[in-house]
């Protein structure tokens, strides 16, 4: 579902770049806060006088848990990049592949998930010309903001119910693919490339099938790699 | 499961399984073809490794495998570096 340049117009592209940058800054700051701990200068000053000049006082250091999560972020980023290369045939000459935005969110947390999927999309666009550079903002919005953040918050909401956890994960992973395709189609329609009535049903229809692959892969990968679910 | 295993699995998928990936167009591409708007796409940036095929490698399968391994390593490396940015000194 990687939009190339030209399919959405420049205004839409630039608008989504701004939106994506905003979300990425927010997620960076959220992630930093959750993974690091600040060494409080005043405590040290009380202990041994004016030690405030010491560089240790001014650092945000990764906690042990933070280091582990950073490492897992890099590992799962590589995994999602690899899995996105594996197109599986769906129907009548069409293929699909995992998005993984929700898989990342459910294992790393929504903000870390958004950062990782954005990095995957950026590398795909810059190095492999898979997805346009101008369209990167829209692609990050569809497959990151919608799939990781949107998916995660829906998952938390549905977790209140008594449904089995993996039923919720499966359902939400399917819905993130369909929602991403809906937003993708709306962006194409808004750009005036083609009528909404032509692109929206076609995109949603094919991605409701591709989404079944997402369900299977998401559940399978979490189980097979014994990934722990993120507990915010 | 050791976390480090995941990198090895990623390299196996991107460097070996990728050869067997379907070459059918994906959902968006297919819709663009069917609804006649694929020609709106412009490619002004060809990327360093276009189409997931390592340039200058004669065998298509090897070119894909190499591109996949390099891509997975780039993503891994950049995210690993990102850890140092998070850990950087506050001024």
Coordinates of C-alpha atoms in Angstrom, one line a residue:
Chain A
X1 CA 0.0 0.0 0.0
X2 CA 3.0 2.3 -0.5
X3 CA 1.8 5.3 -2.4
X4 CA 4.3 6.4 -5.1
X5 CA 4.6 10.1 -5.8
X6 CA 2.1 11.6 -8.3
X7 CA -0.9 9.5 -7.2
X8 CA -1.7 12.1 -4.5
X9 CA -1.2 15.7 -5.2
X10 CA 1.5 18.0 -3.8
X11 CA -0.8 19.8 -1.3
X12 CA -2.0 16.6 0.2
X13 CA 1.6 15.2 0.3
X14 CA 3.0 18.3 2.0
X15 CA 0.1 18.4 4.5
X16 CA 0.7 14.8 5.5
X17 CA 4.4 15.3 5.8
X18 CA 3.6 18.0 8.4
X19 CA 1.2 15.7 10.2
X20 CA 3.7 12.9 10.2
X21 CA 6.5 15.1 11.5
X22 CA 4.2 16.2 14.3
X23 CA 3.4 12.7 15.3
X24 CA 7.1 11.6 15.1
X25 CA 8.2 14.4 17.3
X26 CA 5.5 13.5 19.8
X27 CA 6.4 9.8 19.7
X28 CA 10.1 10.6 20.1
X29 CA 9.5 12.6 23.2
X30 CA 7.1 10.0 24.7
X31 CA 9.5 7.2 24.0
X32 CA 12.5 9.1 25.5
X33 CA 10.5 9.8 28.6
X34 CA 9.5 6.2 29.0
X35 CA 12.9 4.7 28.3
X36 CA 15.2 7.0 30.2
X37 CA 15.6 8.3 33.7
X38 CA 17.2 11.6 34.5
X39 CA 19.8 11.8 37.2
X40 CA 18.5 14.5 39.4
X41 CA 21.1 17.1 40.1
X42 CA 19.7 18.4 43.4
X43 CA 19.9 15.0 45.0
X44 CA 23.6 14.7 44.1
X45 CA 24.2 18.2 45.2
X46 CA 22.8 17.4 48.6
X47 CA 25.0 14.4 48.9
X48 CA 28.4 16.0 48.1
X49 CA 28.2 19.7 47.6
X50 CA 28.3 21.5 44.3
X51 CA 28.6 18.5 42.0
X52 CA 26.2 20.0 39.6
X53 CA 28.9 20.5 37.0
X54 CA 29.4 16.8 36.7
X55 CA 28.1 15.7 33.3
X56 CA 26.3 12.8 35.0
X57 CA 23.8 15.2 36.5
X58 CA 22.6 16.4 33.2
X59 CA 22.1 13.1 31.4
X60 CA 19.0 11.2 30.5
X61 CA 20.2 7.7 30.7
X62 CA 18.5 4.7 29.2
X63 CA 17.2 2.4 31.9
X64 CA 18.0 -1.3 31.7
X65 CA 14.5 -1.9 30.4
X66 CA 14.9 1.0 28.0
X67 CA 18.1 -0.6 26.6
X68 CA 16.3 -3.9 26.1
X69 CA 13.3 -2.2 24.4
X70 CA 15.6 -0.2 22.1
X71 CA 17.3 -3.4 21.1
X72 CA 14.0 -5.1 20.4
X73 CA 12.9 -2.0 18.3
X74 CA 15.9 -2.5 16.1
X75 CA 15.3 -6.3 15.8
X76 CA 11.6 -6.0 15.0
X77 CA 12.3 -3.1 12.5
X78 CA 14.5 -5.5 10.6
X79 CA 11.9 -8.2 10.9
X80 CA 9.1 -6.0 9.6
X81 CA 11.3 -4.8 6.7
X82 CA 12.0 -8.4 5.8
X83 CA 8.4 -9.5 6.0
X84 CA 7.2 -6.6 3.9
X85 CA 9.3 -8.0 1.1
X86 CA 7.2 -11.2 1.2
X87 CA 4.3 -10.6 -1.1
X88 CA 1.7 -13.4 -0.9
X89 CA -0.8 -14.0 -3.7
X90 CA -4.3 -13.0 -2.7
X91 CA -6.7 -13.2 -5.6
X92 CA -6.9 -12.7 -9.3
X93 CA -3.4 -11.5 -10.0
X94 CA -3.1 -9.4 -6.9
X95 CA -0.7 -9.8 -4.0
X96 CA -0.4 -8.4 -0.5
X97 CA 2.2 -8.2 2.3
X98 CA 2.2 -7.6 6.0
X99 CA 2.1 -4.0 7.1
X100 CA 3.2 -4.8 10.7
X101 CA 2.3 -1.4 12.2
X102 CA -0.1 -2.9 14.7
X103 CA 2.2 -5.9 15.4
X104 CA 4.9 -3.4 16.3
X105 CA 2.5 -1.3 18.5
X106 CA 1.2 -4.3 20.4
X107 CA 4.7 -5.6 21.2
X108 CA 6.7 -2.3 21.6
X109 CA 4.0 0.1 22.5
X110 CA 2.2 2.6 20.2
X111 CA 4.8 5.3 20.1
X112 CA 7.8 3.0 19.7
X113 CA 5.8 1.1 17.1
X114 CA 5.1 4.3 15.1
X115 CA 8.8 5.2 15.2
X116 CA 9.9 1.8 14.0
X117 CA 7.3 1.5 11.1
X118 CA 8.3 5.0 10.1
X119 CA 11.9 4.1 9.9
X120 CA 11.0 1.0 7.8
X121 CA 8.9 3.2 5.4
X122 CA 11.7 5.8 5.2
X123 CA 14.3 3.3 4.3
X124 CA 12.0 1.6 1.7
X125 CA 11.4 5.0 0.2
X126 CA 14.9 6.4 0.2
X127 CA 16.9 3.3 -0.6
X128 CA 14.5 1.2 -2.6
X129 CA 12.2 3.8 -4.1
X130 CA 9.3 1.8 -2.7
X131 CA 6.8 4.5 -1.9
X132 CA 7.4 8.1 -3.0
X133 CA 9.6 10.5 -1.0
X134 CA 6.9 13.2 -1.1
X135 CA 4.3 10.6 -0.3
X136 CA 6.2 9.4 2.7
X137 CA 4.2 11.6 5.0
X138 CA 0.9 10.0 3.8
X139 CA 2.4 6.5 3.9
X140 CA 3.6 7.1 7.5
X141 CA 0.1 8.4 8.4
X142 CA -1.7 5.4 6.8
X143 CA 0.6 2.6 7.9
X144 CA 1.9 4.2 11.1
X145 CA -0.4 6.7 12.7
X146 CA -3.5 4.7 11.7
X147 CA -2.1 1.2 12.1
X148 CA 0.1 1.6 15.1
X149 CA -1.5 4.4 17.1
X150 CA -5.1 3.9 16.0
X151 CA -4.8 0.2 16.2
X152 CA -3.2 0.2 19.6
X153 CA -5.8 2.5 21.2
X154 CA -8.7 0.4 19.7
X155 CA -7.0 -2.7 21.0
X156 CA -6.8 -1.2 24.5
X157 CA -10.4 -0.2 24.3
X158 CA -11.5 -3.6 23.2
X159 CA -9.4 -5.2 25.9
X160 CA -12.0 -4.0 28.4
X161 CA -14.3 -6.7 27.0
X162 CA -14.0 -10.3 28.0
X163 CA -13.0 -11.4 24.5
X164 CA -9.8 -13.6 24.3
X165 CA -6.8 -11.4 23.7
X166 CA -5.7 -13.0 20.5
X167 CA -9.2 -12.6 19.0
X168 CA -8.9 -8.9 19.7
X169 CA -5.4 -8.8 18.3
X170 CA -6.5 -10.6 15.2
X171 CA -9.5 -8.4 14.6
X172 CA -7.7 -5.2 15.2
X173 CA -4.8 -6.2 12.9
X174 CA -7.4 -6.9 10.1
X175 CA -9.1 -3.6 10.8
X176 CA -5.8 -1.6 10.6
X177 CA -5.2 -2.9 7.1
X178 CA -8.7 -2.0 5.9
X179 CA -8.5 1.4 7.6
X180 CA -5.1 2.2 6.2
X181 CA -6.5 1.3 2.7
X182 CA -9.5 3.5 3.3
X183 CA -7.4 6.5 4.3
X184 CA -5.1 5.8 1.3
X185 CA -8.1 5.8 -1.0
X186 CA -9.5 9.0 0.5
X187 CA -6.2 10.7 0.0
X188 CA -6.2 9.6 -3.7
X189 CA -9.8 10.8 -4.0
X190 CA -9.1 14.1 -2.3
X191 CA -6.2 14.7 -4.7
X192 CA -8.6 14.5 -7.6
X193 CA -6.7 11.7 -9.2
X194 CA -9.9 9.6 -9.5
X195 CA -13.4 9.6 -8.2
X196 CA -14.0 8.5 -4.6
X197 CA -16.7 6.1 -5.8
X198 CA -14.2 4.3 -8.0
X199 CA -11.2 4.1 -5.7
X200 CA -12.7 3.7 -2.2
X201 CA -14.7 0.5 -2.7
X202 CA -12.0 -1.1 -4.8
X203 CA -9.2 -0.4 -2.2
X204 CA -11.3 -1.5 0.8
X205 CA -12.5 -4.6 -0.9
X206 CA -9.1 -5.9 -1.9
X207 CA -7.5 -5.0 1.4
X208 CA -10.2 -6.7 3.4
X209 CA -8.8 -9.9 1.8
X210 CA -5.1 -8.8 2.2
X211 CA -6.0 -8.1 5.9
X212 CA -6.6 -11.8 6.5
X213 CA -2.9 -12.3 5.8
X214 CA -2.1 -9.6 8.3
X215 CA -4.2 -11.5 11.0
X216 CA -2.5 -14.8 10.3
X217 CA 1.0 -13.3 10.3
X218 CA 0.5 -11.0 13.3
X219 CA -0.8 -13.8 15.5
X220 CA 1.7 -16.4 14.2
X221 CA 4.8 -14.1 14.7
X222 CA 3.8 -13.1 18.2
X223 CA 3.3 -16.8 19.1
X224 CA 6.3 -18.2 17.2
X225 CA 8.8 -15.7 18.5
X226 CA 7.1 -15.6 21.9
X227 CA 7.0 -11.9 21.9
X228 CA 5.7 -10.3 25.0
X229 CA 2.8 -8.0 24.7
X230 CA 3.4 -4.4 25.6
X231 CA 1.9 -3.3 28.9
X232 CA 1.7 0.4 29.1
Chain B
X1 CA 13.6 -17.0 22.5
X2 CA 16.7 -14.9 22.6
X3 CA 16.0 -11.5 21.2
X4 CA 19.1 -11.6 19.0
X5 CA 17.6 -14.5 17.1
X6 CA 15.2 -12.1 15.5
X7 CA 17.9 -10.4 13.5
X8 CA 19.0 -13.8 12.1
X9 CA 15.4 -14.7 11.3
X10 CA 15.0 -11.3 9.6
X11 CA 18.1 -11.9 7.4
X12 CA 16.8 -15.4 6.5
X13 CA 13.5 -14.0 5.4
X14 CA 14.9 -11.0 3.5
X15 CA 17.8 -12.9 2.1
X16 CA 16.2 -16.2 1.2
X17 CA 12.4 -16.4 1.5
X18 CA 12.2 -13.1 -0.4
X19 CA 13.2 -14.9 -3.6
X20 CA 9.8 -16.7 -3.5
X21 CA 7.7 -13.6 -3.0
X22 CA 4.8 -13.2 -5.4
X23 CA 5.5 -10.8 -8.2
X24 CA 1.8 -9.9 -8.7
X25 CA 1.0 -6.2 -8.2
X26 CA 0.0 -5.3 -4.6
X27 CA -3.5 -4.1 -3.7
X28 CA -2.9 -0.4 -4.4
X29 CA -1.0 -1.1 -7.6
X30 CA -3.7 -3.4 -8.9
X31 CA -6.5 -0.9 -8.1
X32 CA -4.4 1.8 -9.9
X33 CA -4.1 -0.5 -12.9
X34 CA -7.8 -1.4 -13.0
X35 CA -9.0 2.1 -12.4
X36 CA -6.5 3.6 -14.9
X37 CA -4.6 5.9 -12.6
X38 CA -1.3 4.1 -12.4
X39 CA 0.1 6.5 -15.1
X40 CA -0.3 9.4 -12.6
X41 CA 2.6 7.9 -10.7
X42 CA 5.9 9.7 -11.2
X43 CA 9.3 8.4 -10.1
X44 CA 11.8 11.3 -9.8
X45 CA 13.9 9.4 -7.3
X46 CA 15.0 6.0 -8.3
X47 CA 16.5 5.0 -5.0
X48 CA 19.9 3.4 -4.4
X49 CA 18.7 -0.1 -4.9
X50 CA 15.7 0.2 -7.2
X51 CA 13.1 -2.6 -7.2
X52 CA 14.8 -4.5 -4.5
X53 CA 17.4 -5.8 -6.9
X54 CA 21.1 -5.1 -6.2
X55 CA 22.4 -3.2 -9.2
X56 CA 25.2 -4.9 -11.1
X57 CA 24.3 -8.4 -10.0
X58 CA 23.4 -10.6 -13.0
X59 CA 21.3 -13.2 -11.2
X60 CA 17.9 -11.9 -10.3
X61 CA 17.6 -14.1 -7.3
X62 CA 20.9 -13.1 -5.9
X63 CA 20.2 -9.4 -6.6
X64 CA 16.9 -9.7 -4.6
X65 CA 18.6 -11.6 -1.7
X66 CA 21.4 -9.1 -1.4
X67 CA 19.0 -6.2 -1.6
X68 CA 16.9 -7.8 1.2
X69 CA 19.9 -8.5 3.5
X70 CA 21.2 -4.9 3.0
X71 CA 17.8 -3.4 3.6
X72 CA 17.2 -5.3 6.8
X73 CA 20.7 -4.4 8.1
X74 CA 20.1 -0.7 7.2
X75 CA 16.9 -0.7 9.2
X76 CA 18.5 -2.5 12.1
X77 CA 21.5 -0.2 12.1
X78 CA 19.6 3.0 11.9
X79 CA 17.3 1.9 14.7
X80 CA 20.3 0.8 16.8
X81 CA 21.9 4.2 16.3
X82 CA 18.6 5.8 17.3
X83 CA 19.2 4.2 20.7
X84 CA 22.3 6.4 21.1
X85 CA 20.3 9.5 20.2
X86 CA 17.7 8.7 22.9
X87 CA 20.7 8.2 25.3
X88 CA 22.4 11.5 24.3
X89 CA 23.6 14.1 26.7
X90 CA 21.2 16.8 27.8
X91 CA 22.7 20.3 27.7

